[in-house]
CSV table of C-alpha atoms in Angstrom, one decimal:
chain,number,residue,atom,x,y,z
A,16,MET,CA,11.3,-11.5,21.8
A,17,VAL,CA,11.3,-14.2,24.5
A,18,ALA,CA,13.6,-17.1,24.1
A,19,LYS,CA,12.7,-20.5,25.6
A,20,SER,CA,14.5,-23.5,26.7
A,21,LYS,CA,13.7,-27.0,25.6
A,22,GLY,CA,11.4,-27.5,28.5
A,23,GLY,CA,9.4,-24.4,27.5
A,24,ALA,CA,10.5,-22.2,30.3
A,25,ASP,CA,11.4,-18.5,29.6
A,26,HIS,CA,15.0,-17.9,30.5
A,27,ARG,CA,15.8,-14.7,28.7
A,28,HIS,CA,14.4,-11.8,26.7
A,29,ALA,CA,16.2,-10.8,23.5
A,30,CYS,CA,16.2,-7.8,21.2
A,31,LEU,CA,16.8,-9.3,17.8
A,32,VAL,CA,17.6,-5.9,16.3
A,33,CYS,CA,20.5,-5.2,18.7
A,34,ARG,CA,21.3,-8.8,19.4
A,35,ARG,CA,21.2,-8.3,23.1
A,36,THR,CA,19.5,-10.2,25.9
A,37,PHE,CA,17.8,-8.8,29.0
A,38,PRO,CA,16.7,-10.2,32.4
A,39,SER,CA,13.0,-9.3,32.1
A,40,ALA,CA,10.4,-8.1,29.7
A,41,GLY,CA,10.3,-4.7,31.5
A,42,VAL,CA,13.9,-4.1,30.9
A,43,LEU,CA,13.5,-5.2,27.2
A,44,LYS,CA,10.6,-2.7,26.7
A,45,ARG,CA,12.6,0.1,28.3
A,46,HIS,CA,15.5,-0.7,26.0
A,47,GLU,CA,13.2,-0.7,22.9
A,48,ARG,CA,11.6,2.6,24.0
A,49,TYR,CA,14.5,4.7,25.2
A,50,SER,CA,17.8,3.2,24.0
A,51,ASP,CA,19.9,5.2,21.5
A,52,LEU,CA,21.5,1.9,20.5
A,53,HIS,CA,18.2,0.4,19.6
A,54,LYS,CA,17.1,3.5,17.7
A,55,SER,CA,20.3,3.5,15.6
A,56,SER,CA,20.2,-0.2,15.1
A,57,SER,CA,16.6,0.0,13.9
A,58,GLU,CA,17.5,2.8,11.5
A,59,ARG,CA,20.4,0.8,10.2
A,60,GLN,CA,18.2,-2.2,9.7
A,61,ASP,CA,15.6,-0.2,7.8
A,62,GLU,CA,18.3,1.2,5.6
A,63,MET,CA,19.6,-2.3,4.9
A,64,LEU,CA,16.1,-3.5,4.1
A,65,HIS,CA,15.5,-0.6,1.7
A,66,HIS,CA,18.8,-1.3,0.0
A,67,ARG,CA,17.9,-5.0,-0.3
A,68,LYS,CA,14.6,-4.1,-1.9
A,69,MET,CA,16.4,-1.9,-4.5
A,70,GLU,CA,18.7,-4.8,-5.3
A,71,LEU,CA,15.8,-7.2,-5.7
A,72,ARG,CA,14.0,-4.7,-7.9
A,73,ALA,CA,17.0,-4.6,-10.2
A,74,ALA,CA,17.4,-8.4,-10.2
A,75,MET,CA,13.7,-8.9,-10.9
A,76,HIS,CA,13.9,-6.5,-13.8
A,77,MET,CA,16.8,-8.4,-15.3
A,78,GLN,CA,15.1,-11.7,-14.7
A,79,ARG,CA,11.9,-10.6,-16.4
A,80,GLY,CA,14.1,-9.5,-19.4
A,81,ARG,CA,15.8,-12.9,-19.6
A,82,ILE,CA,12.4,-14.6,-19.5
A,83,MET,CA,11.1,-12.4,-22.3
A,84,GLU,CA,14.2,-13.1,-24.5
A,85,LEU,CA,13.8,-16.9,-23.8
A,86,ASP,CA,10.1,-16.7,-24.8
A,87,ALA,CA,11.0,-15.0,-28.1
A,88,GLU,CA,13.5,-17.7,-28.8
A,89,ILE,CA,11.0,-20.4,-28.1
A,90,ASP,CA,8.4,-18.8,-30.2
A,91,GLY,CA,10.8,-18.3,-33.1
A,92,GLN,CA,11.8,-22.0,-33.1
A,93,ALA,CA,8.2,-23.1,-32.9
A,94,LEU,CA,7.6,-21.6,-36.4
A,95,GLY,CA,9.9,-24.1,-38.1
A,96,ARG,CA,10.3,-26.9,-35.7
A,97,LEU,CA,12.0,-30.1,-36.8
A,98,SER,CA,12.0,-33.4,-35.0
A,99,SER,CA,15.7,-32.9,-34.0
A,100,GLN,CA,14.8,-29.7,-32.2
A,101,VAL,CA,12.4,-31.4,-29.7
A,102,LEU,CA,15.1,-32.1,-27.2
A,103,HIS,CA,16.4,-28.5,-27.5
A,104,ASP,CA,12.9,-27.2,-27.0
A,105,ASP,CA,12.5,-29.3,-23.8
A,106,MET,CA,15.8,-27.8,-22.5
A,107,LEU,CA,14.5,-24.3,-23.2
A,108,SER,CA,11.2,-25.0,-21.4
A,109,SER,CA,13.1,-26.4,-18.4
A,110,GLN,CA,15.3,-23.4,-18.4
A,111,ARG,CA,12.3,-21.1,-18.4
A,112,THR,CA,10.7,-23.0,-15.6
A,113,LEU,CA,13.8,-22.6,-13.5
A,114,MET,CA,13.9,-18.9,-14.3
A,115,GLU,CA,10.3,-18.5,-13.2
A,116,MET,CA,11.0,-20.2,-9.9
A,117,GLN,CA,14.0,-17.9,-9.4
A,118,LEU,CA,11.7,-14.9,-10.1
A,119,ARG,CA,9.1,-16.1,-7.6
A,120,GLN,CA,11.8,-16.5,-5.0
A,121,MET,CA,12.9,-12.9,-5.6
A,122,LEU,CA,9.3,-11.8,-5.2
A,123,PHE,CA,9.0,-13.7,-2.0
A,124,GLU,CA,12.2,-12.1,-0.6
A,125,TYR,CA,11.0,-8.7,-1.7
A,126,GLY,CA,7.7,-9.3,0.1
A,127,GLN,CA,9.5,-10.4,3.3
A,128,ALA,CA,11.6,-7.2,3.3
A,129,GLN,CA,8.5,-5.1,3.0
A,130,GLU,CA,6.7,-6.9,5.8
A,131,MET,CA,9.7,-6.4,8.1
A,132,ILE,CA,9.7,-2.7,7.2
A,133,GLU,CA,6.0,-2.4,8.0
A,134,ASP,CA,6.3,-4.4,11.2
A,135,ALA,CA,9.1,-2.1,12.4
A,136,ARG,CA,7.0,0.9,11.6
A,137,CYS,CA,4.0,-0.5,13.6
A,138,SER,CA,6.3,-1.4,16.5
A,139,ARG,CA,7.7,2.2,16.7
A,140,HIS,CA,4.1,3.5,16.9
A,141,SER,CA,3.2,1.0,19.6
A,142,ARG,CA,6.3,1.9,21.7
A,143,ARG,CA,5.2,5.5,21.9
A,144,ARG,CA,2.1,4.3,23.8
A,145,LYS,CA,3.2,3.4,27.3
A,146,HIS,CA,0.6,0.9,28.4
A,147,GLN,CA,0.1,-1.0,25.2
A,148,PRO,CA,1.9,-4.2,24.1
A,149,ILE,CA,3.9,-4.2,20.9
A,150,ARG,CA,1.5,-5.6,18.3
A,151,ALA,CA,1.4,-5.1,14.5
A,152,THR,CA,-2.4,-4.5,14.6
A,153,LEU,CA,-2.3,-2.0,17.5
A,154,PRO,CA,-4.7,0.9,16.6
A,155,VAL,CA,-3.3,4.3,16.0
A,156,GLU,CA,-5.0,7.2,17.7
A,157,LYS,CA,-5.4,10.6,16.1
A,158,ARG,CA,-7.1,13.9,17.1
A,159,VAL,CA,-8.5,16.4,14.6
A,160,GLY,CA,-10.5,19.3,16.0
A,161,ARG,CA,-12.8,17.9,18.7
A,162,LEU,CA,-12.8,14.5,17.1
A,163,SER,CA,-10.7,11.6,18.5
A,164,LEU,CA,-10.0,8.8,16.0
A,165,ALA,CA,-8.6,5.3,16.4
A,166,ALA,CA,-7.5,3.4,13.3
A,167,GLY,CA,-6.6,-0.2,13.0
A,168,VAL,CA,-5.9,-2.5,10.0
A,169,ALA,CA,-6.0,-6.2,9.0
A,170,SER,CA,-4.7,-7.6,5.8
A,171,TRP,CA,-4.7,-11.1,4.2
A,172,GLN,CA,-2.3,-12.2,1.5
A,173,GLY,CA,-4.5,-14.9,0.1
A,174,ASN,CA,-3.1,-17.2,-2.6
A,175,LYS,CA,-0.6,-14.6,-4.0
A,176,ASP,CA,3.1,-15.3,-3.8
A,177,VAL,CA,3.7,-11.7,-2.5
A,178,GLN,CA,1.5,-9.4,-0.4
A,179,GLU,CA,0.6,-6.8,-3.0
A,180,ASP,CA,-1.6,-4.6,-0.7
A,181,ARG,CA,-0.4,-1.7,1.5
A,182,TYR,CA,-1.9,0.8,3.9
A,183,ILE,CA,-1.1,3.9,5.8
A,184,ILE,CA,-3.0,4.7,9.0
A,185,ASP,CA,-0.6,7.3,10.4
A,186,MET,CA,-0.7,10.0,7.6
A,187,ASP,CA,-0.1,13.4,9.3
A,188,LEU,CA,-1.0,16.3,7.1
A,189,LYS,CA,-1.1,20.1,7.8
A,190,SER,CA,-2.7,22.9,5.8
A,191,SER,CA,-0.8,26.0,4.8
A,192,ASP,CA,-2.5,27.9,7.6
A,193,GLY,CA,-1.4,25.3,10.2
A,194,GLN,CA,-4.6,23.2,10.6
A,195,VAL,CA,-3.9,19.5,11.4
A,196,MET,CA,-5.4,16.7,9.3
A,197,ALA,CA,-5.3,12.9,9.5
A,198,GLY,CA,-5.1,10.7,6.5
A,199,PHE,CA,-5.8,7.0,6.0
A,200,LEU,CA,-4.8,5.1,2.9
A,201,VAL,CA,-5.5,1.6,1.5
A,202,LEU,CA,-3.9,0.2,-1.7
A,203,ASP,CA,-4.9,-2.9,-3.6
A,204,GLY,CA,-2.0,-3.8,-5.8
A,205,HIS,CA,-1.9,-6.0,-8.8
A,206,SER,CA,0.7,-7.6,-11.1
A,207,GLY,CA,3.4,-7.0,-8.5
A,208,SER,CA,4.1,-4.8,-5.5
A,209,LEU,CA,6.4,-2.1,-7.0
A,210,CYS,CA,3.6,0.3,-7.6
A,211,VAL,CA,2.1,0.1,-4.1
A,212,ASP,CA,5.6,0.5,-2.6
A,213,TYR,CA,6.2,3.6,-4.7
A,214,ILE,CA,2.8,5.1,-3.7
A,215,ILE,CA,3.6,4.4,0.0
A,216,GLU,CA,6.9,6.2,-0.3
A,217,HIS,CA,5.9,9.2,-2.4
A,218,LEU,CA,2.1,10.0,-2.2
A,219,THR,CA,2.2,11.5,1.3
A,220,LYS,CA,5.1,13.8,0.4
A,221,ASN,CA,3.4,14.8,-2.9
A,222,LEU,CA,0.1,15.4,-1.1
A,223,GLN,CA,1.6,17.6,1.5
A,224,LYS,CA,3.4,19.6,-1.2
A,225,CYS,CA,0.2,20.1,-3.1
A,226,ILE,CA,-1.7,21.1,0.1
A,227,ASN,CA,1.1,23.6,0.9
A,228,SER,CA,0.5,25.3,-2.5
A,229,LYS,CA,-3.1,26.1,-1.6
A,230,PRO,CA,-4.0,29.4,0.1
A,231,GLY,CA,-6.2,27.8,2.8
A,232,LEU,CA,-8.1,24.7,3.8
A,233,SER,CA,-11.5,24.0,2.4
A,234,SER,CA,-13.2,21.0,0.8
A,235,GLU,CA,-12.5,22.5,-2.6
A,236,THR,CA,-8.8,23.2,-2.1
A,237,LEU,CA,-8.2,19.8,-0.4
A,238,SER,CA,-10.0,18.0,-3.2
A,239,GLN,CA,-7.9,19.8,-5.7
A,240,ALA,CA,-4.7,19.0,-3.8
A,241,VAL,CA,-5.6,15.3,-3.7
A,242,ILE,CA,-6.2,15.1,-7.4
A,243,GLU,CA,-2.9,16.9,-8.1
A,244,ALA,CA,-1.0,14.6,-5.8
A,245,CYS,CA,-2.4,11.5,-7.4
A,246,VAL,CA,-1.7,12.7,-10.9
A,247,LEU,CA,1.9,13.7,-9.9
A,248,THR,CA,2.5,10.3,-8.2
A,249,ASP,CA,1.1,8.4,-11.1
A,250,ASP,CA,3.2,10.4,-13.6
A,251,GLU,CA,6.4,9.7,-11.6
A,252,PHE,CA,5.7,6.0,-11.4
A,253,LEU,CA,4.7,5.6,-15.0
A,254,GLN,CA,8.0,7.1,-16.1
A,255,ARG,CA,9.8,4.4,-14.2
A,256,ALA,CA,7.3,1.7,-15.3
A,257,ARG,CA,7.9,2.4,-19.0
A,258,LYS,CA,11.7,2.5,-18.4
A,259,ASP,CA,11.8,-0.8,-16.5
A,260,GLU,CA,8.9,-2.5,-18.4
A,261,LEU,CA,6.8,-2.8,-15.3
A,262,ASN,CA,3.1,-3.9,-15.3
A,263,ASP,CA,2.6,-3.2,-11.6
A,264,GLY,CA,-0.5,-1.2,-10.7
A,265,SER,CA,-2.8,-0.4,-7.8
A,266,THR,CA,-6.2,0.9,-6.8
A,267,LEU,CA,-6.6,3.4,-4.0
A,268,ILE,CA,-8.9,4.5,-1.2
A,269,LEU,CA,-7.9,7.7,0.7
A,270,GLY,CA,-9.7,9.2,3.6
A,271,ILE,CA,-8.8,12.6,5.1
A,272,VAL,CA,-10.4,14.0,8.2
A,273,PHE,CA,-10.0,17.7,8.3
A,274,PRO,CA,-11.3,20.6,10.5
A,275,GLU,CA,-14.2,22.5,9.0
A,276,ASP,CA,-15.6,25.4,11.0
A,277,SER,CA,-17.4,27.1,8.1
A,278,ARG,CA,-20.6,25.1,8.3
A,279,PRO,CA,-23.3,26.4,10.6
A,280,GLY,CA,-24.4,24.3,13.5
A,281,PRO,CA,-28.0,23.4,14.5
A,282,LEU,CA,-28.6,26.9,16.0
A,283,GLY,CA,-27.2,28.7,13.0
A,284,VAL,CA,-23.8,29.5,14.5
A,285,ARG,CA,-20.5,28.0,13.7
A,286,ALA,CA,-19.4,24.9,15.6
A,287,PRO,CA,-15.7,25.3,16.5
A,288,GLY,CA,-13.7,22.0,16.2
A,289,SER,CA,-16.2,20.3,13.8
A,290,CYS,CA,-14.7,18.0,11.2
A,291,ARG,CA,-15.4,16.7,7.7
A,292,LEU,CA,-14.3,13.5,5.9
A,293,LEU,CA,-13.0,13.6,2.3
A,294,ILE,CA,-12.9,10.3,0.4
A,295,ALA,CA,-11.0,9.8,-2.8
A,296,ASN,CA,-10.8,6.5,-4.7
A,297,VAL,CA,-8.9,5.3,-7.8
A,298,GLY,CA,-10.1,2.1,-9.3
A,299,ASP,CA,-12.6,-0.3,-7.8
A,300,SER,CA,-11.6,-0.1,-4.1
A,301,ARG,CA,-14.5,1.0,-2.0
A,302,ALA,CA,-15.0,3.0,1.2
A,303,VAL,CA,-17.9,2.1,3.4
A,304,LEU,CA,-19.3,3.8,6.5
A,305,CYS,CA,-21.1,1.7,9.2
A,306,ARG,CA,-23.8,3.7,10.8
A,307,ASP,CA,-25.7,2.9,14.0
A,308,ILE,CA,-29.5,3.0,13.7
A,309,GLN,CA,-31.2,3.6,17.0
A,310,PRO,CA,-34.4,1.6,17.6
A,311,GLN,CA,-37.7,3.4,17.3
A,312,GLY,CA,-39.5,1.3,19.8
A,313,ALA,CA,-38.6,-0.2,23.2
A,314,LEU,CA,-38.7,-3.8,21.8
A,315,GLU,CA,-36.5,-3.1,18.8
A,316,GLU,CA,-32.8,-3.8,18.9
A,317,PRO,CA,-30.1,-1.4,17.6
A,318,SER,CA,-28.8,-2.3,14.1
A,319,MET,CA,-26.1,-1.2,11.7
A,320,VAL,CA,-26.4,-0.1,8.1
A,321,ALA,CA,-23.5,0.2,5.6
A,322,VAL,CA,-23.3,3.5,3.6
A,323,ARG,CA,-21.2,3.6,0.5
A,324,LEU,CA,-18.8,6.6,0.4
A,325,SER,CA,-17.2,6.1,-3.0
A,326,GLU,CA,-18.2,5.1,-6.5
A,327,ASP,CA,-16.3,2.1,-8.0
A,328,HIS,CA,-14.4,2.7,-11.3
A,329,LYS,CA,-15.6,-0.5,-12.9
A,330,PRO,CA,-15.8,-1.1,-16.7
A,331,ILE,CA,-19.4,-2.3,-16.3
A,332,VAL,CA,-20.5,1.2,-15.1
A,333,PRO,CA,-21.8,3.0,-18.2
A,334,SER,CA,-19.9,6.2,-17.5
A,335,GLU,CA,-16.7,4.4,-17.0
A,336,GLN,CA,-17.2,2.2,-20.1
A,337,LYS,CA,-17.9,5.4,-22.1
A,338,ARG,CA,-14.7,7.0,-20.8
A,339,ILE,CA,-12.6,3.9,-21.6
A,340,GLU,CA,-13.9,3.5,-25.1
A,341,ALA,CA,-13.5,7.3,-25.8
A,342,ARG,CA,-9.8,6.7,-25.2
A,343,GLY,CA,-9.5,3.8,-27.5
A,344,GLY,CA,-10.0,1.0,-25.0
A,345,ILE,CA,-12.2,-2.1,-25.3
A,346,VAL,CA,-14.5,-3.4,-22.7
A,347,ASP,CA,-15.4,-7.1,-23.1
A,348,LEU,CA,-17.0,-9.9,-21.0
A,349,GLN,CA,-14.8,-12.9,-20.7
A,350,GLY,CA,-16.2,-14.6,-17.6
A,351,VAL,CA,-15.8,-11.3,-15.9
A,352,TRP,CA,-15.6,-7.8,-17.4
A,353,ARG,CA,-12.2,-7.2,-18.8
A,354,VAL,CA,-10.6,-4.0,-20.1
A,355,PHE,CA,-8.0,-4.0,-22.9
A,356,THR,CA,-5.4,-1.3,-23.4
A,357,PRO,CA,-5.7,1.5,-22.5
A,358,GLY,CA,-7.1,0.3,-19.2
A,359,PRO,CA,-9.5,1.6,-16.5
A,360,THR,CA,-8.7,4.1,-13.8
A,361,VAL,CA,-5.8,2.7,-11.7
A,362,PHE,CA,-2.4,3.7,-10.7
A,363,GLY,CA,0.6,2.5,-12.7
A,364,GLY,CA,0.7,-0.1,-15.4
A,365,LYS,CA,2.9,0.8,-18.3
A,366,HIS,CA,0.2,0.1,-20.9
A,367,ILE,CA,-2.4,2.2,-19.2
A,368,SER,CA,-3.0,5.8,-20.5
A,369,ARG,CA,-3.7,8.8,-18.4
A,370,TRP,CA,-6.6,8.2,-16.0
A,371,GLY,CA,-9.3,10.8,-15.6
């Protein structure tokens, strides 16, 4: 960070993590890249942020419980309300409004802590690249087989009180026979950010564990490992969701680039270093491939075409509606298509049954 005087002139460069100032930007960058003090301070800050998130989770759970108890009291009094109770009802309503404001403040602080964790993670990636400035949107470069990849991300919170979306663009995976894979994950959370945070913390580990259990790497074994990892992660979060009365959930798009040498090339021989892309989706998040179309004639200009790589799990889709209704759910049009318990295919949500 660069601190400025009142006149706007730069007079020092500061590391806010270590609370130290430096004479130039170059010295500051060397400190952030090589200093053991900065590394230990960053780790300590991450630990404090994770601890703060746990405290806020517990506080939000208690606050939601108080609001539910207050709602029950208000509903109970509404059944036999007398004129003398109007003032008391107003007091309860004011108390509930205050509790809602406190809950929103907790959600805001929780979102801030998560953003700081993600910013620190992006900064650590950028510092490993010598000639690039430290920016949260800096692309991450990967190499799988003969394929070089660059992944970047942009997110927008919109009108929500808390950013409920998450992503991973640096998922490093390895098959049981040592082949390197690169994974990319996008989560679209809803009803809170606890589910997406849980997926971010546990899905990669669960996926690697499931991949390790397979004898080798192929499209079939990788697909099976992805399904097993998603089911395992969903089971783990649902146990917690039912215990803490959480409604948080998420959709998912997962892309894995993996080496595939078994396919013959154009001359009928194997092409060493060739790769394939596996796409997995949960819910109505969608993966799209932009493909360049070369012009046929000299006067035509190049164009791009979008190719859908996944099928949305929407209740309006006949197969999805049939699956939901077979499990006792109800699909109804109320301005938009809605699903009533048990819900559509998503992660989390304590009222949602096992997704297919």
